[in-house]
Amino acid sequence: MKPGSEFTAMLEALVIDWLKEASISAVSRFMGLSWNAIDGIMQRAVKRGLARRKEISSTRIGVDETAFKKRHDYVTVLSDQDAGTVLHVGSDRKKANAQSTWYESLTKEKR
């Protein structure tokens, strides 16, 4: 069992692999897990990934926005164009969100 989880590391890894290919709803049906259980697995995976991430030294940053399910719910994605990694996902598509949460977290030297 993973600390803070009722699931084994192997099951959590399987759920994360499935989430790369299918929606939360599909994985929920297939695995017989609740949406909240899958969300918890995703949150723990993100936390582990952020803890392993090396210092950011991006020189080319991409900014993109995407909508969910053809609705008007958007997120802004900032990515390192050279490494192909996501740096930040903002909860909307406003410039202020990216600046206040990601950009402002950088040191003056990094900016």
mmCIF file with all atom_site columns, C-alpha atoms in Angstrom:
data_model
loop_
_atom_site.group_PDB
_atom_site.id
_atom_site.type_symbol
_atom_site.label_atom_id
_atom_site.label_alt_id
_atom_site.label_comp_id
_atom_site.label_asym_id
_atom_site.label_entity_id
_atom_site.label_seq_id
_atom_site.pdbx_PDB_ins_code
_atom_site.Cartn_x
_atom_site.Cartn_y
_atom_site.Cartn_z
_atom_site.occupancy
_atom_site.B_iso_or_equiv
_atom_site.pdbx_formal_charge
_atom_site.auth_seq_id
_atom_site.auth_comp_id
_atom_site.auth_asym_id
_atom_site.auth_atom_id
_atom_site.pdbx_PDB_model_num
ATOM 1   C CA . MET A 1 1   ? 0.000   0.000  0.000   1.00 0.00 ? 1   MET A CA 1
ATOM 2   C CA . LYS A 1 2   ? 1.109   3.530  -0.779  1.00 0.00 ? 2   LYS A CA 1
ATOM 3   C CA . PRO A 1 3   ? 1.128   5.955  2.178   1.00 0.00 ? 3   PRO A CA 1
ATOM 4   C CA . GLY A 1 4   ? -2.165  7.855  2.152   1.00 0.00 ? 4   GLY A CA 1
ATOM 5   C CA . SER A 1 5   ? -3.768  5.347  -0.218  1.00 0.00 ? 5   SER A CA 1
ATOM 6   C CA . GLU A 1 6   ? -5.928  2.293  0.075   1.00 0.00 ? 6   GLU A CA 1
ATOM 7   C CA . PHE A 1 7   ? -4.432  0.931  -3.172  1.00 0.00 ? 7   PHE A CA 1
ATOM 8   C CA . THR A 1 8   ? -1.186  -0.818 -4.019  1.00 0.00 ? 8   THR A CA 1
ATOM 9   C CA . ALA A 1 9   ? 1.498   0.948  -6.022  1.00 0.00 ? 9   ALA A CA 1
ATOM 10  C CA . MET A 1 10  ? 0.899   -1.515 -8.875  1.00 0.00 ? 10  MET A CA 1
ATOM 11  C CA . LEU A 1 11  ? -2.830  -0.711 -9.065  1.00 0.00 ? 11  LEU A CA 1
ATOM 12  C CA . GLU A 1 12  ? -2.142  3.032  -8.953  1.00 0.00 ? 12  GLU A CA 1
ATOM 13  C CA . ALA A 1 13  ? 0.413   2.656  -11.780 1.00 0.00 ? 13  ALA A CA 1
ATOM 14  C CA . LEU A 1 14  ? -2.154  0.714  -13.833 1.00 0.00 ? 14  LEU A CA 1
ATOM 15  C CA . VAL A 1 15  ? -4.786  3.421  -13.308 1.00 0.00 ? 15  VAL A CA 1
ATOM 16  C CA . ILE A 1 16  ? -2.309  6.140  -14.368 1.00 0.00 ? 16  ILE A CA 1
ATOM 17  C CA . ASP A 1 17  ? -1.411  4.137  -17.503 1.00 0.00 ? 17  ASP A CA 1
ATOM 18  C CA . TRP A 1 18  ? -5.101  3.775  -18.387 1.00 0.00 ? 18  TRP A CA 1
ATOM 19  C CA . LEU A 1 19  ? -5.685  7.486  -17.815 1.00 0.00 ? 19  LEU A CA 1
ATOM 20  C CA . LYS A 1 20  ? -3.134  8.216  -20.534 1.00 0.00 ? 20  LYS A CA 1
ATOM 21  C CA . GLU A 1 21  ? -5.468  6.448  -22.987 1.00 0.00 ? 21  GLU A CA 1
ATOM 22  C CA . ALA A 1 22  ? -8.984  7.039  -21.686 1.00 0.00 ? 22  ALA A CA 1
ATOM 23  C CA . SER A 1 23  ? -11.185 9.448  -19.749 1.00 0.00 ? 23  SER A CA 1
ATOM 24  C CA . ILE A 1 24  ? -11.708 9.320  -16.002 1.00 0.00 ? 24  ILE A CA 1
ATOM 25  C CA . SER A 1 25  ? -15.242 8.014  -16.599 1.00 0.00 ? 25  SER A CA 1
ATOM 26  C CA . ALA A 1 26  ? -14.010 5.179  -18.815 1.00 0.00 ? 26  ALA A CA 1
ATOM 27  C CA . VAL A 1 27  ? -11.269 4.189  -16.360 1.00 0.00 ? 27  VAL A CA 1
ATOM 28  C CA . SER A 1 28  ? -13.800 4.360  -13.525 1.00 0.00 ? 28  SER A CA 1
ATOM 29  C CA . ARG A 1 29  ? -16.143 1.960  -15.309 1.00 0.00 ? 29  ARG A CA 1
ATOM 30  C CA . PHE A 1 30  ? -13.374 -0.385 -16.417 1.00 0.00 ? 30  PHE A CA 1
ATOM 31  C CA . MET A 1 31  ? -11.577 -0.529 -13.052 1.00 0.00 ? 31  MET A CA 1
ATOM 32  C CA . GLY A 1 32  ? -14.694 -0.385 -10.886 1.00 0.00 ? 32  GLY A CA 1
ATOM 33  C CA . LEU A 1 33  ? -13.385 2.620  -8.975  1.00 0.00 ? 33  LEU A CA 1
ATOM 34  C CA . SER A 1 34  ? -15.167 5.818  -8.024  1.00 0.00 ? 34  SER A CA 1
ATOM 35  C CA . TRP A 1 35  ? -14.302 9.151  -9.591  1.00 0.00 ? 35  TRP A CA 1
ATOM 36  C CA . ASN A 1 36  ? -12.960 10.277 -6.188  1.00 0.00 ? 36  ASN A CA 1
ATOM 37  C CA . ALA A 1 37  ? -10.677 7.229  -5.932  1.00 0.00 ? 37  ALA A CA 1
ATOM 38  C CA . ILE A 1 38  ? -9.226  7.932  -9.371  1.00 0.00 ? 38  ILE A CA 1
ATOM 39  C CA . ASP A 1 39  ? -8.833  11.622 -8.548  1.00 0.00 ? 39  ASP A CA 1
ATOM 40  C CA . GLY A 1 40  ? -6.881  10.683 -5.418  1.00 0.00 ? 40  GLY A CA 1
ATOM 41  C CA . ILE A 1 41  ? -4.609  8.420  -7.474  1.00 0.00 ? 41  ILE A CA 1
ATOM 42  C CA . MET A 1 42  ? -4.022  11.250 -9.962  1.00 0.00 ? 42  MET A CA 1
ATOM 43  C CA . GLN A 1 43  ? -3.291  13.769 -7.187  1.00 0.00 ? 43  GLN A CA 1
ATOM 44  C CA . ARG A 1 44  ? -0.710  11.447 -5.598  1.00 0.00 ? 44  ARG A CA 1
ATOM 45  C CA . ALA A 1 45  ? 0.920   10.812 -9.005  1.00 0.00 ? 45  ALA A CA 1
ATOM 46  C CA . VAL A 1 46  ? 1.196   14.546 -9.684  1.00 0.00 ? 46  VAL A CA 1
ATOM 47  C CA . LYS A 1 47  ? 2.671   15.136 -6.226  1.00 0.00 ? 47  LYS A CA 1
ATOM 48  C CA . ARG A 1 48  ? 5.294   12.410 -6.811  1.00 0.00 ? 48  ARG A CA 1
ATOM 49  C CA . GLY A 1 49  ? 6.114   13.812 -10.244 1.00 0.00 ? 49  GLY A CA 1
ATOM 50  C CA . LEU A 1 50  ? 6.543   17.348 -8.959  1.00 0.00 ? 50  LEU A CA 1
ATOM 51  C CA . ALA A 1 51  ? 8.806   16.096 -6.169  1.00 0.00 ? 51  ALA A CA 1
ATOM 52  C CA . ARG A 1 52  ? 11.046  14.382 -8.759  1.00 0.00 ? 52  ARG A CA 1
ATOM 53  C CA . ARG A 1 53  ? 11.146  17.298 -11.179 1.00 0.00 ? 53  ARG A CA 1
ATOM 54  C CA . LYS A 1 54  ? 14.522  18.913 -11.667 1.00 0.00 ? 54  LYS A CA 1
ATOM 55  C CA . GLU A 1 55  ? 15.121  22.636 -11.569 1.00 0.00 ? 55  GLU A CA 1
ATOM 56  C CA . ILE A 1 56  ? 13.478  24.496 -14.423 1.00 0.00 ? 56  ILE A CA 1
ATOM 57  C CA . SER A 1 57  ? 15.894  25.978 -16.949 1.00 0.00 ? 57  SER A CA 1
ATOM 58  C CA . SER A 1 58  ? 13.610  26.558 -19.909 1.00 0.00 ? 58  SER A CA 1
ATOM 59  C CA . THR A 1 59  ? 14.612  28.997 -22.604 1.00 0.00 ? 59  THR A CA 1
ATOM 60  C CA . ARG A 1 60  ? 11.639  28.416 -24.937 1.00 0.00 ? 60  ARG A CA 1
ATOM 61  C CA . ILE A 1 61  ? 8.238   28.300 -23.239 1.00 0.00 ? 61  ILE A CA 1
ATOM 62  C CA . GLY A 1 62  ? 5.023   27.479 -25.060 1.00 0.00 ? 62  GLY A CA 1
ATOM 63  C CA . VAL A 1 63  ? 1.591   28.700 -23.972 1.00 0.00 ? 63  VAL A CA 1
ATOM 64  C CA . ASP A 1 64  ? -1.560  26.950 -25.113 1.00 0.00 ? 64  ASP A CA 1
ATOM 65  C CA . GLU A 1 65  ? -5.163  26.788 -24.008 1.00 0.00 ? 65  GLU A CA 1
ATOM 66  C CA . THR A 1 66  ? -7.556  23.919 -24.321 1.00 0.00 ? 66  THR A CA 1
ATOM 67  C CA . ALA A 1 67  ? -11.255 23.429 -23.629 1.00 0.00 ? 67  ALA A CA 1
ATOM 68  C CA . PHE A 1 68  ? -12.910 20.408 -22.088 1.00 0.00 ? 68  PHE A CA 1
ATOM 69  C CA . LYS A 1 69  ? -15.637 18.468 -23.896 1.00 0.00 ? 69  LYS A CA 1
ATOM 70  C CA . LYS A 1 70  ? -16.489 21.296 -26.308 1.00 0.00 ? 70  LYS A CA 1
ATOM 71  C CA . ARG A 1 71  ? -17.594 23.502 -23.435 1.00 0.00 ? 71  ARG A CA 1
ATOM 72  C CA . HIS A 1 72  ? -16.201 26.812 -22.351 1.00 0.00 ? 72  HIS A CA 1
ATOM 73  C CA . ASP A 1 73  ? -14.129 25.432 -19.468 1.00 0.00 ? 73  ASP A CA 1
ATOM 74  C CA . TYR A 1 74  ? -10.521 26.205 -20.340 1.00 0.00 ? 74  TYR A CA 1
ATOM 75  C CA . VAL A 1 75  ? -7.079  25.570 -18.900 1.00 0.00 ? 75  VAL A CA 1
ATOM 76  C CA . THR A 1 76  ? -3.809  27.203 -19.878 1.00 0.00 ? 76  THR A CA 1
ATOM 77  C CA . VAL A 1 77  ? -0.810  24.930 -20.340 1.00 0.00 ? 77  VAL A CA 1
ATOM 78  C CA . LEU A 1 78  ? 2.744   26.274 -20.109 1.00 0.00 ? 78  LEU A CA 1
ATOM 79  C CA . SER A 1 79  ? 5.357   23.888 -21.462 1.00 0.00 ? 79  SER A CA 1
ATOM 80  C CA . ASP A 1 80  ? 9.087   23.639 -22.036 1.00 0.00 ? 80  ASP A CA 1
ATOM 81  C CA . GLN A 1 81  ? 9.331   23.462 -25.815 1.00 0.00 ? 81  GLN A CA 1
ATOM 82  C CA . ASP A 1 82  ? 12.799  21.893 -25.810 1.00 0.00 ? 82  ASP A CA 1
ATOM 83  C CA . ALA A 1 83  ? 12.207  19.193 -23.190 1.00 0.00 ? 83  ALA A CA 1
ATOM 84  C CA . GLY A 1 84  ? 8.563   18.567 -24.104 1.00 0.00 ? 84  GLY A CA 1
ATOM 85  C CA . THR A 1 85  ? 7.455   18.790 -20.477 1.00 0.00 ? 85  THR A CA 1
ATOM 86  C CA . VAL A 1 86  ? 4.521   20.578 -18.860 1.00 0.00 ? 86  VAL A CA 1
ATOM 87  C CA . LEU A 1 87  ? 5.610   23.350 -16.512 1.00 0.00 ? 87  LEU A CA 1
ATOM 88  C CA . HIS A 1 88  ? 2.232   24.575 -15.296 1.00 0.00 ? 88  HIS A CA 1
ATOM 89  C CA . VAL A 1 89  ? -1.487  24.044 -15.860 1.00 0.00 ? 89  VAL A CA 1
ATOM 90  C CA . GLY A 1 90  ? -3.618  27.081 -15.030 1.00 0.00 ? 90  GLY A CA 1
ATOM 91  C CA . SER A 1 91  ? -7.261  26.779 -14.055 1.00 0.00 ? 91  SER A CA 1
ATOM 92  C CA . ASP A 1 92  ? -8.463  29.132 -16.788 1.00 0.00 ? 92  ASP A CA 1
ATOM 93  C CA . ARG A 1 93  ? -7.176  30.895 -19.886 1.00 0.00 ? 93  ARG A CA 1
ATOM 94  C CA . LYS A 1 94  ? -6.450  34.279 -18.360 1.00 0.00 ? 94  LYS A CA 1
ATOM 95  C CA . LYS A 1 95  ? -2.975  35.772 -18.583 1.00 0.00 ? 95  LYS A CA 1
ATOM 96  C CA . ALA A 1 96  ? -3.151  36.817 -14.933 1.00 0.00 ? 96  ALA A CA 1
ATOM 97  C CA . ASN A 1 97  ? -3.489  33.190 -13.830 1.00 0.00 ? 97  ASN A CA 1
ATOM 98  C CA . ALA A 1 98  ? -0.259  32.092 -15.523 1.00 0.00 ? 98  ALA A CA 1
ATOM 99  C CA . GLN A 1 99  ? 1.608   35.120 -14.234 1.00 0.00 ? 99  GLN A CA 1
ATOM 100 C CA . SER A 1 100 ? 0.399   34.941 -10.652 1.00 0.00 ? 100 SER A CA 1
ATOM 101 C CA . THR A 1 101 ? 0.855   31.221 -10.159 1.00 0.00 ? 101 THR A CA 1
ATOM 102 C CA . TRP A 1 102 ? 3.818   30.136 -12.262 1.00 0.00 ? 102 TRP A CA 1
ATOM 103 C CA . TYR A 1 103 ? 5.763   33.141 -13.458 1.00 0.00 ? 103 TYR A CA 1
ATOM 104 C CA . GLU A 1 104 ? 5.752   34.836 -10.061 1.00 0.00 ? 104 GLU A CA 1
ATOM 105 C CA . SER A 1 105 ? 7.062   31.641 -8.433  1.00 0.00 ? 105 SER A CA 1
ATOM 106 C CA . LEU A 1 106 ? 10.316  31.957 -10.421 1.00 0.00 ? 106 LEU A CA 1
ATOM 107 C CA . THR A 1 107 ? 13.352  33.759 -9.063  1.00 0.00 ? 107 THR A CA 1
ATOM 108 C CA . LYS A 1 108 ? 14.359  37.049 -10.691 1.00 0.00 ? 108 LYS A CA 1
ATOM 109 C CA . GLU A 1 109 ? 17.267  35.253 -12.366 1.00 0.00 ? 109 GLU A CA 1
ATOM 110 C CA . LYS A 1 110 ? 14.941  32.657 -13.929 1.00 0.00 ? 110 LYS A CA 1
ATOM 111 C CA . ARG A 1 111 ? 12.540  35.320 -15.182 1.00 0.00 ? 111 ARG A CA 1
#
